Amino acid sequence: MKMLSRSSFLARLATLTPAVATRSVIDEKYYSTSDAPAKHPMYSPSERRDFMAVFTDLNRQLSLEDLPKELVPLLGKHMTKCIQYNVPDGKKNRGFSVPFTYKLLTDKSQHTEENLRLAMVLGWTVEFLQAFFLVADDIMDQSETRRGKKCWYKQKDIGLTAFNDSILLETCVYTALKQYFADKDYYMSLVDLYQEVTKFTSLGQALDLISAETFQQKIGKAHSLDHFTMERYKAIVKYKTSYYSFYLPIALAMRLAEIKRTDFYEKAERILLSMGLYFQVQDDFLDCYGDPEVTGKVGTDIQDGKCSWLVVMALQRADHKQTKELALRYGSHKEEDVKWVKNLYTELGLKKLFNHYEAEFYDDIQDMIQQISGDELPQQIFHSLLARIYKRNK
C-alpha cells in the first residue's frame, strides 16, 4: 500500500487546528446561506487539501493496486473514472465529520500522523458508501442530474453498467476497511456497523420505492394517496437517510476513539436521527423550491409520486376538492400538472409551514444537545453538524 511520505504528510497535518469554540446560537448573518465558507468555519482550506490528498491515494489503490493484476489493463481505467466521477464532488460533510469528530473525542497526544490518516480514510469510506447509494438511487429514480452534472448512468457508454458500478463502489468500502483496519481490535465493529447501516438504508429505500409504486396503482383515474402519512414518511427518512448520513460518521469516529459505552451511542443516535429528519425535510423542500443551479439537481419528487414532507403536509391541510384534484395530478410528468401541485403548495402555505417547522426544530435540537454533558460527548460534535445543515440551500 503506497502512502504519502512522512515529511509531506506531516507538513499537511501541521495546519490541522483544534475544533473551534462552540457557538450556542446560530447567527443568521454568520451562517449566511449565500456564503458557503462562512457556514463551515471548521473547515480550513488546508484541512480540505489534506482530506483530498487521502482520496487521491485511495483512488489509486482501489482502482489499480487492489485489482487482480490481469484486470488492471481491462478495468483499471474504468474503475478510476467511476470513482473520480462519483465520489469526491459532493459537500463531503459526512466524510469530513469523521476526522473532525475524532479530534474532538480524543486527546491531542492521540492526534498522531497514523491516527489522523486513519480518521480521514474512514471518512472517505462514508463518501464511497454515499456514492454507492446515489448511483443506484439515480437509476431507480431515473434522475437526470446529480451534483451539477449528468448522473453516472446517463454518461456515454455507461448506461445500466452503472448498477454494477454501484456495487463496485460498495466493495471499495470493505476493501479500504480491510487494508487499513484489519489489525485493529475494533475492525469487526466497523464492519458490523457498515453492514447494519447499509441494511437500514436499503430497507428505507425499499419503503420509499414501494410507496411510489403503490401510488402509481390507480383507482379509476386517480392515484391513491392513503399511504402518504407522516408515520410512513418518518420511517422512510429514518432508515433511508438518517442512519448513514448522520449516525454513521459519528459512530465511526467513536469506534476509532475506542468509545465502548452503549449509552453514549444511544444518546448520540437520538440527536443524530432527529437531525436526519430535519435534513430530509429540507431536501424535500429544496426539491420543489430550490434553485437547480445551486442544488445541483432538478427536483422530481412531484413527477415521481414520492412520499415527501410537502405532499404529506398538503394532505393534512387540503380540503376534499383539493385532495381529489391532487390525486389526479400528483405523479404526473405533465408540466401543467407539476405547476398545479406547486401552486397548491403555495395556496396551502407550505413555505410558511416549513419555516415554522425549521424554527421549532432548531429550538428542540438545541435542548437535546444541552442535555449531553461534557463528560459524555463534546456538545460541539452536534453543534458543528447543526451549523452545516441549518438553513442550507443545497
Coordinates of C-alpha atoms in Angstrom, one line a residue:
M1 CA 0.0 0.0 0.0
K2 CA 1.5 3.3 -1.1
M3 CA 1.4 6.2 1.4
L4 CA 2.4 9.8 1.5
S5 CA 5.9 10.4 2.6
R6 CA 6.2 11.2 6.3
S7 CA 7.5 14.7 5.7
S8 CA 4.8 15.7 3.2
F9 CA 2.0 14.2 5.3
L10 CA 3.3 15.9 8.4
A11 CA 3.5 19.2 6.6
R12 CA -0.1 18.9 5.6
L13 CA -1.2 17.8 9.1
A14 CA 0.7 20.6 10.8
T15 CA -2.1 23.0 9.8
L16 CA -4.9 21.0 11.3
T17 CA -6.3 23.0 14.2
P18 CA -8.3 22.0 17.2
A19 CA -12.0 22.4 16.9
V20 CA -13.4 25.9 17.0
A21 CA -15.3 27.1 20.1
T22 CA -19.0 26.1 20.1
R23 CA -21.5 28.7 19.1
S24 CA -24.6 28.2 21.2
V25 CA -26.6 30.4 18.9
I26 CA -26.6 30.3 15.2
D27 CA -26.3 33.8 13.8
E28 CA -28.2 34.3 10.6
K29 CA -25.5 36.6 9.2
Y30 CA -22.6 34.4 10.3
Y31 CA -24.1 31.3 8.7
S32 CA -25.4 33.1 5.6
T33 CA -26.8 30.6 3.0
S34 CA -25.2 32.7 0.3
D35 CA -21.7 32.4 1.9
A36 CA -20.7 28.8 2.0
P37 CA -17.2 29.3 3.6
A38 CA -18.8 31.2 6.5
K39 CA -21.2 28.4 7.1
H40 CA -18.4 25.9 7.5
P41 CA -15.8 27.7 9.7
M42 CA -14.4 24.4 11.0
Y43 CA -13.1 23.6 7.5
S44 CA -9.9 25.4 6.6
P45 CA -8.6 25.2 3.0
S46 CA -5.6 23.2 4.3
E47 CA -7.8 20.7 6.0
R48 CA -9.7 20.2 2.8
R49 CA -6.5 19.7 0.9
D50 CA -5.3 17.1 3.4
F51 CA -8.6 15.2 3.1
M52 CA -8.5 15.3 -0.7
A53 CA -4.8 14.1 -0.7
V54 CA -6.0 10.9 1.1
F55 CA -8.7 10.4 -1.5
T56 CA -6.1 10.6 -4.3
D57 CA -4.2 7.8 -2.6
L58 CA -7.3 5.7 -2.1
N59 CA -8.5 6.1 -5.7
R60 CA -5.1 4.8 -7.0
Q61 CA -5.1 2.0 -4.5
L62 CA -8.7 0.9 -5.0
S63 CA -8.9 1.2 -8.8
L64 CA -5.4 -0.1 -9.6
E65 CA -3.3 -1.6 -6.9
D66 CA -6.1 -3.8 -5.3
L67 CA -7.4 -5.2 -8.6
P68 CA -6.2 -8.6 -9.7
K69 CA -3.2 -7.9 -11.9
E70 CA -4.8 -9.3 -15.1
L71 CA -7.8 -7.0 -14.7
V72 CA -5.8 -3.8 -14.3
P73 CA -5.4 -3.2 -18.1
L74 CA -9.1 -4.2 -18.6
L75 CA -10.9 -2.4 -15.8
G76 CA -8.4 -0.1 -14.1
K77 CA -9.2 2.9 -16.2
H78 CA -13.0 2.4 -15.8
M79 CA -12.7 2.0 -12.0
T80 CA -10.6 5.1 -11.8
K81 CA -13.1 7.1 -13.8
C82 CA -16.1 5.7 -11.9
I83 CA -14.5 6.6 -8.5
Q84 CA -13.4 10.0 -9.6
Y85 CA -16.8 10.9 -11.2
N86 CA -19.0 9.7 -8.3
V87 CA -17.1 10.0 -5.0
P88 CA -15.3 13.4 -4.4
D89 CA -17.6 16.1 -5.8
G90 CA -20.2 16.4 -3.0
K91 CA -20.1 18.7 0.0
K92 CA -18.2 15.9 1.9
N93 CA -19.9 16.7 5.2
R94 CA -20.4 13.1 6.0
G95 CA -16.8 12.1 5.3
F96 CA -15.2 15.1 7.0
S97 CA -17.3 14.6 10.1
V98 CA -15.2 11.5 11.0
P99 CA -11.8 13.2 11.4
F100 CA -13.4 16.3 12.9
T101 CA -15.3 14.3 15.5
Y102 CA -12.3 12.0 16.2
K103 CA -10.2 15.1 17.1
L104 CA -13.0 16.3 19.5
L105 CA -13.2 12.9 21.2
T106 CA -9.5 12.3 21.8
D107 CA -6.6 14.0 23.5
K108 CA -4.0 15.8 21.4
S109 CA -1.5 13.1 22.2
Q110 CA -3.6 10.7 20.1
H111 CA -3.5 13.0 17.1
T112 CA -0.6 11.2 15.5
E113 CA 0.1 11.0 11.8
E114 CA -1.2 7.5 11.7
N115 CA -4.4 8.1 13.7
L116 CA -5.4 11.2 11.7
R117 CA -4.8 9.4 8.5
L118 CA -6.9 6.5 9.6
A119 CA -9.7 9.0 10.6
M120 CA -9.6 10.5 7.1
V121 CA -9.6 7.1 5.4
L122 CA -12.6 6.2 7.5
G123 CA -14.2 9.4 6.4
W124 CA -13.7 8.5 2.8
T125 CA -15.3 5.1 3.3
V126 CA -18.5 7.1 4.2
E127 CA -18.2 9.0 0.9
F128 CA -17.8 5.8 -1.0
L129 CA -20.9 4.4 0.6
Q130 CA -22.7 7.6 -0.3
A131 CA -21.6 7.2 -3.9
F132 CA -22.9 3.6 -4.0
F133 CA -26.3 4.7 -2.8
L134 CA -26.5 7.7 -5.1
V135 CA -25.5 5.9 -8.3
A136 CA -28.1 3.2 -7.6
D137 CA -30.8 5.7 -6.5
D138 CA -30.4 7.8 -9.6
I139 CA -31.1 4.7 -11.8
M140 CA -34.1 3.8 -9.8
D141 CA -35.5 7.3 -9.8
Q142 CA -34.5 7.9 -13.5
S143 CA -32.8 11.1 -12.4
E144 CA -31.1 13.4 -14.9
T145 CA -28.5 15.3 -12.8
R146 CA -26.5 14.9 -9.7
R147 CA -24.1 17.4 -8.1
G148 CA -24.4 19.7 -11.1
K149 CA -23.7 17.1 -13.8
K150 CA -25.3 14.2 -15.6
C151 CA -25.9 11.1 -13.5
W152 CA -23.4 8.4 -14.0
Y153 CA -25.8 6.1 -15.8
K154 CA -26.5 8.9 -18.2
Q155 CA -22.9 9.1 -19.3
K156 CA -21.9 7.9 -22.7
D157 CA -21.1 4.2 -22.8
I158 CA -22.2 3.7 -19.2
G159 CA -26.0 3.1 -19.1
L160 CA -27.1 0.3 -16.8
T161 CA -23.4 -0.7 -16.3
A162 CA -23.8 1.9 -13.6
F163 CA -25.8 -0.5 -11.5
N164 CA -22.8 -2.9 -11.3
D165 CA -20.6 0.1 -10.7
S166 CA -22.6 1.0 -7.7
I167 CA -21.8 -2.5 -6.3
L168 CA -18.1 -1.9 -7.0
L169 CA -18.2 1.3 -5.1
E170 CA -19.7 -0.5 -2.1
T171 CA -16.9 -3.1 -2.3
C172 CA -14.4 -0.2 -2.0
V173 CA -15.7 0.4 1.5
Y174 CA -14.8 -3.0 2.7
T175 CA -11.5 -3.2 0.8
A176 CA -10.4 0.0 2.5
L177 CA -11.6 -1.2 5.9
K178 CA -9.6 -4.4 5.5
Q179 CA -6.5 -2.7 4.2
Y180 CA -6.3 -0.1 7.0
F181 CA -8.1 -1.6 10.0
A182 CA -7.8 -5.4 9.8
D183 CA -5.2 -5.3 12.6
K184 CA -7.3 -3.1 14.9
D185 CA -9.3 -4.5 17.8
Y186 CA -12.4 -2.6 16.6
Y187 CA -12.2 -3.8 13.0
M188 CA -15.2 -6.1 13.1
S189 CA -17.1 -3.4 14.9
L190 CA -16.6 -1.2 11.9
V191 CA -17.7 -3.9 9.5
D192 CA -20.7 -4.7 11.6
L193 CA -21.7 -1.1 11.7
Y194 CA -21.4 -0.7 8.0
Q195 CA -23.4 -3.9 7.3
E196 CA -26.2 -2.7 9.7
V197 CA -26.4 0.8 8.3
T198 CA -26.3 -0.5 4.7
K199 CA -29.2 -2.8 5.6
F200 CA -31.2 0.0 7.2
T201 CA -30.6 2.3 4.2
S202 CA -31.7 -0.4 1.8
L203 CA -34.8 -1.0 3.9
G204 CA -35.6 2.7 3.8
Q205 CA -35.1 2.8 0.0
A206 CA -37.4 -0.2 -0.4
L207 CA -40.1 1.6 1.6
D208 CA -39.6 4.7 -0.5
L209 CA -39.8 2.8 -3.8
I210 CA -42.8 0.7 -2.7
S211 CA -44.6 3.9 -1.6
A212 CA -44.0 5.4 -5.1
E213 CA -45.1 2.2 -6.8
T214 CA -48.2 1.9 -4.6
F215 CA -49.0 5.4 -5.6
Q216 CA -48.9 4.6 -9.3
Q217 CA -51.6 1.9 -8.8
K218 CA -54.6 3.9 -9.9
I219 CA -58.1 3.6 -8.6
G220 CA -60.1 4.6 -11.6
K221 CA -58.3 7.7 -13.0
A222 CA -57.0 8.9 -9.7
H223 CA -54.0 7.8 -7.6
S224 CA -54.3 6.5 -4.1
L225 CA -53.0 9.0 -1.5
D226 CA -53.9 6.9 1.6
H227 CA -50.3 5.8 2.3
F228 CA -48.9 9.3 2.3
T229 CA -48.8 9.5 6.1
M230 CA -46.4 11.1 8.5
E231 CA -45.8 7.8 10.1
R232 CA -44.6 6.3 6.8
Y233 CA -42.6 9.4 5.9
K234 CA -40.7 9.3 9.2
A235 CA -39.9 5.6 8.7
I236 CA -38.6 6.2 5.2
V237 CA -36.4 9.1 6.4
K238 CA -35.1 7.3 9.5
Y239 CA -33.8 4.3 7.6
K240 CA -33.1 5.7 4.2
T241 CA -31.3 8.9 5.2
S242 CA -30.7 9.5 8.9
Y243 CA -28.6 6.4 9.8
Y244 CA -26.0 6.7 7.1
S245 CA -25.9 10.4 6.7
F246 CA -25.8 11.4 10.4
Y247 CA -25.3 8.5 12.8
L248 CA -22.7 6.5 10.7
P249 CA -19.9 9.2 10.6
I250 CA -20.2 9.9 14.3
A251 CA -20.4 6.3 15.3
L252 CA -17.3 5.5 13.2
A253 CA -15.3 8.3 14.9
M254 CA -16.5 7.0 18.3
R255 CA -15.2 3.5 17.4
L256 CA -11.9 4.9 16.2
A257 CA -11.6 6.7 19.5
E258 CA -12.4 3.3 21.1
I259 CA -15.5 4.5 23.0
K260 CA -17.4 1.5 24.1
R261 CA -20.2 2.7 26.3
T262 CA -23.5 1.8 24.7
D263 CA -25.4 4.7 26.4
F264 CA -23.1 7.2 24.7
Y265 CA -24.0 5.7 21.3
E266 CA -27.7 5.8 22.2
K267 CA -27.7 9.4 23.2
A268 CA -25.8 10.4 20.0
E269 CA -28.2 8.3 17.9
R270 CA -31.3 10.1 19.3
I271 CA -29.9 13.6 18.4
L272 CA -28.5 12.5 15.0
L273 CA -31.7 10.8 13.9
S274 CA -33.6 14.0 14.7
M275 CA -31.1 16.0 12.6
G276 CA -31.5 13.4 9.8
L277 CA -35.3 14.0 9.8
Y278 CA -34.8 17.8 9.5
F279 CA -32.2 17.3 6.8
Q280 CA -34.6 15.2 4.7
V281 CA -37.5 17.7 5.2
Q282 CA -35.1 20.4 3.9
D283 CA -34.2 18.1 1.0
D284 CA -37.9 17.7 0.1
F285 CA -38.4 21.5 0.3
L286 CA -35.4 22.2 -1.9
D287 CA -36.6 19.6 -4.4
C288 CA -39.6 21.8 -5.0
Y289 CA -38.3 25.3 -4.2
G290 CA -34.6 25.1 -4.6
D291 CA -32.6 26.6 -7.4
P292 CA -31.1 23.8 -9.6
E293 CA -28.1 26.0 -10.3
V294 CA -27.4 25.9 -6.6
T295 CA -28.7 22.4 -5.5
G296 CA -27.0 20.7 -8.5
K297 CA -30.1 18.7 -9.4
V298 CA -33.6 19.1 -10.9
G299 CA -36.3 18.1 -8.4
T300 CA -38.6 15.3 -9.5
D301 CA -40.4 14.3 -6.3
I302 CA -43.8 15.5 -7.7
Q303 CA -43.3 13.7 -11.0
D304 CA -42.1 10.6 -9.3
G305 CA -45.0 10.5 -6.9
K306 CA -42.7 10.5 -3.8
C307 CA -43.9 10.4 -0.3
S308 CA -42.3 13.7 0.5
W309 CA -42.9 16.0 3.5
L310 CA -44.6 18.6 1.3
V311 CA -47.3 16.2 0.0
V312 CA -47.9 14.7 3.4
M313 CA -48.4 18.2 4.9
A314 CA -50.5 19.2 1.9
L315 CA -52.9 16.3 2.5
Q316 CA -53.2 17.3 6.2
R317 CA -54.3 20.8 5.1
A318 CA -56.2 20.3 1.8
D319 CA -60.0 20.2 1.6
H320 CA -61.9 17.4 -0.2
K321 CA -61.9 19.1 -3.6
Q322 CA -58.2 19.9 -3.4
T323 CA -57.3 16.3 -2.3
K324 CA -59.3 14.9 -5.2
E325 CA -57.6 17.1 -7.7
L326 CA -54.2 16.3 -6.2
A327 CA -54.8 12.6 -6.6
L328 CA -55.3 13.2 -10.3
R329 CA -52.3 15.4 -10.9
Y330 CA -49.6 14.2 -8.4
G331 CA -47.1 11.8 -10.0
S332 CA -47.7 13.3 -13.5
H333 CA -44.8 14.4 -15.7
K334 CA -47.0 17.0 -17.5
E335 CA -45.8 20.5 -16.9
E336 CA -49.2 21.8 -16.2
D337 CA -49.8 19.2 -13.5
V338 CA -46.5 19.8 -11.8
K339 CA -47.3 23.6 -11.8
W340 CA -50.7 22.9 -10.3
V341 CA -49.3 20.9 -7.5
K342 CA -46.7 23.6 -6.7
N343 CA -49.5 26.3 -6.8
L344 CA -51.4 24.1 -4.3
Y345 CA -48.4 24.0 -2.0
T346 CA -48.3 27.8 -2.2
E347 CA -52.0 28.2 -1.6
L348 CA -51.8 25.9 1.5
G349 CA -48.9 28.0 2.9
L350 CA -46.3 25.2 2.9
K351 CA -43.4 27.7 2.7
K352 CA -44.5 29.4 5.9
L353 CA -45.2 26.0 7.4
F354 CA -41.6 24.8 6.6
N355 CA -40.2 28.0 8.2
H356 CA -42.2 27.3 11.3
Y357 CA -41.0 23.7 11.4
E358 CA -37.4 24.8 10.9
A359 CA -37.5 27.2 13.8
E360 CA -39.2 24.7 16.0
F361 CA -36.7 22.0 15.1
Y362 CA -33.8 24.4 16.0
D363 CA -35.1 25.1 19.5
D364 CA -35.8 21.4 20.1
I365 CA -32.4 20.2 18.9
Q366 CA -30.6 22.8 21.0
D367 CA -32.4 21.5 24.1
M368 CA -31.4 17.9 23.2
I369 CA -27.8 18.9 22.7
Q370 CA -27.7 20.8 26.1
Q371 CA -28.7 17.6 27.8
I372 CA -25.4 16.0 26.8
S373 CA -22.8 16.6 29.4
G374 CA -19.1 17.2 28.6
D375 CA -18.2 14.0 30.5
E376 CA -20.2 12.0 27.9
L377 CA -19.6 13.5 24.5
P378 CA -18.5 17.0 23.4
Q379 CA -21.5 19.1 22.5
Q380 CA -19.6 20.6 19.7
I381 CA -19.9 17.4 17.7
F382 CA -23.6 18.2 17.3
H383 CA -23.3 22.0 17.1
S384 CA -20.9 21.6 14.2
L385 CA -23.3 19.3 12.3
L386 CA -26.2 21.7 13.0
A387 CA -24.2 24.6 11.6
R388 CA -23.6 22.7 8.4
I389 CA -27.2 21.9 7.7
Y390 CA -29.2 24.7 9.3
K391 CA -30.8 26.9 6.7
R392 CA -28.8 25.3 3.9
N393 CA -29.8 26.0 0.3
K394 CA -28.3 22.9 -1.4

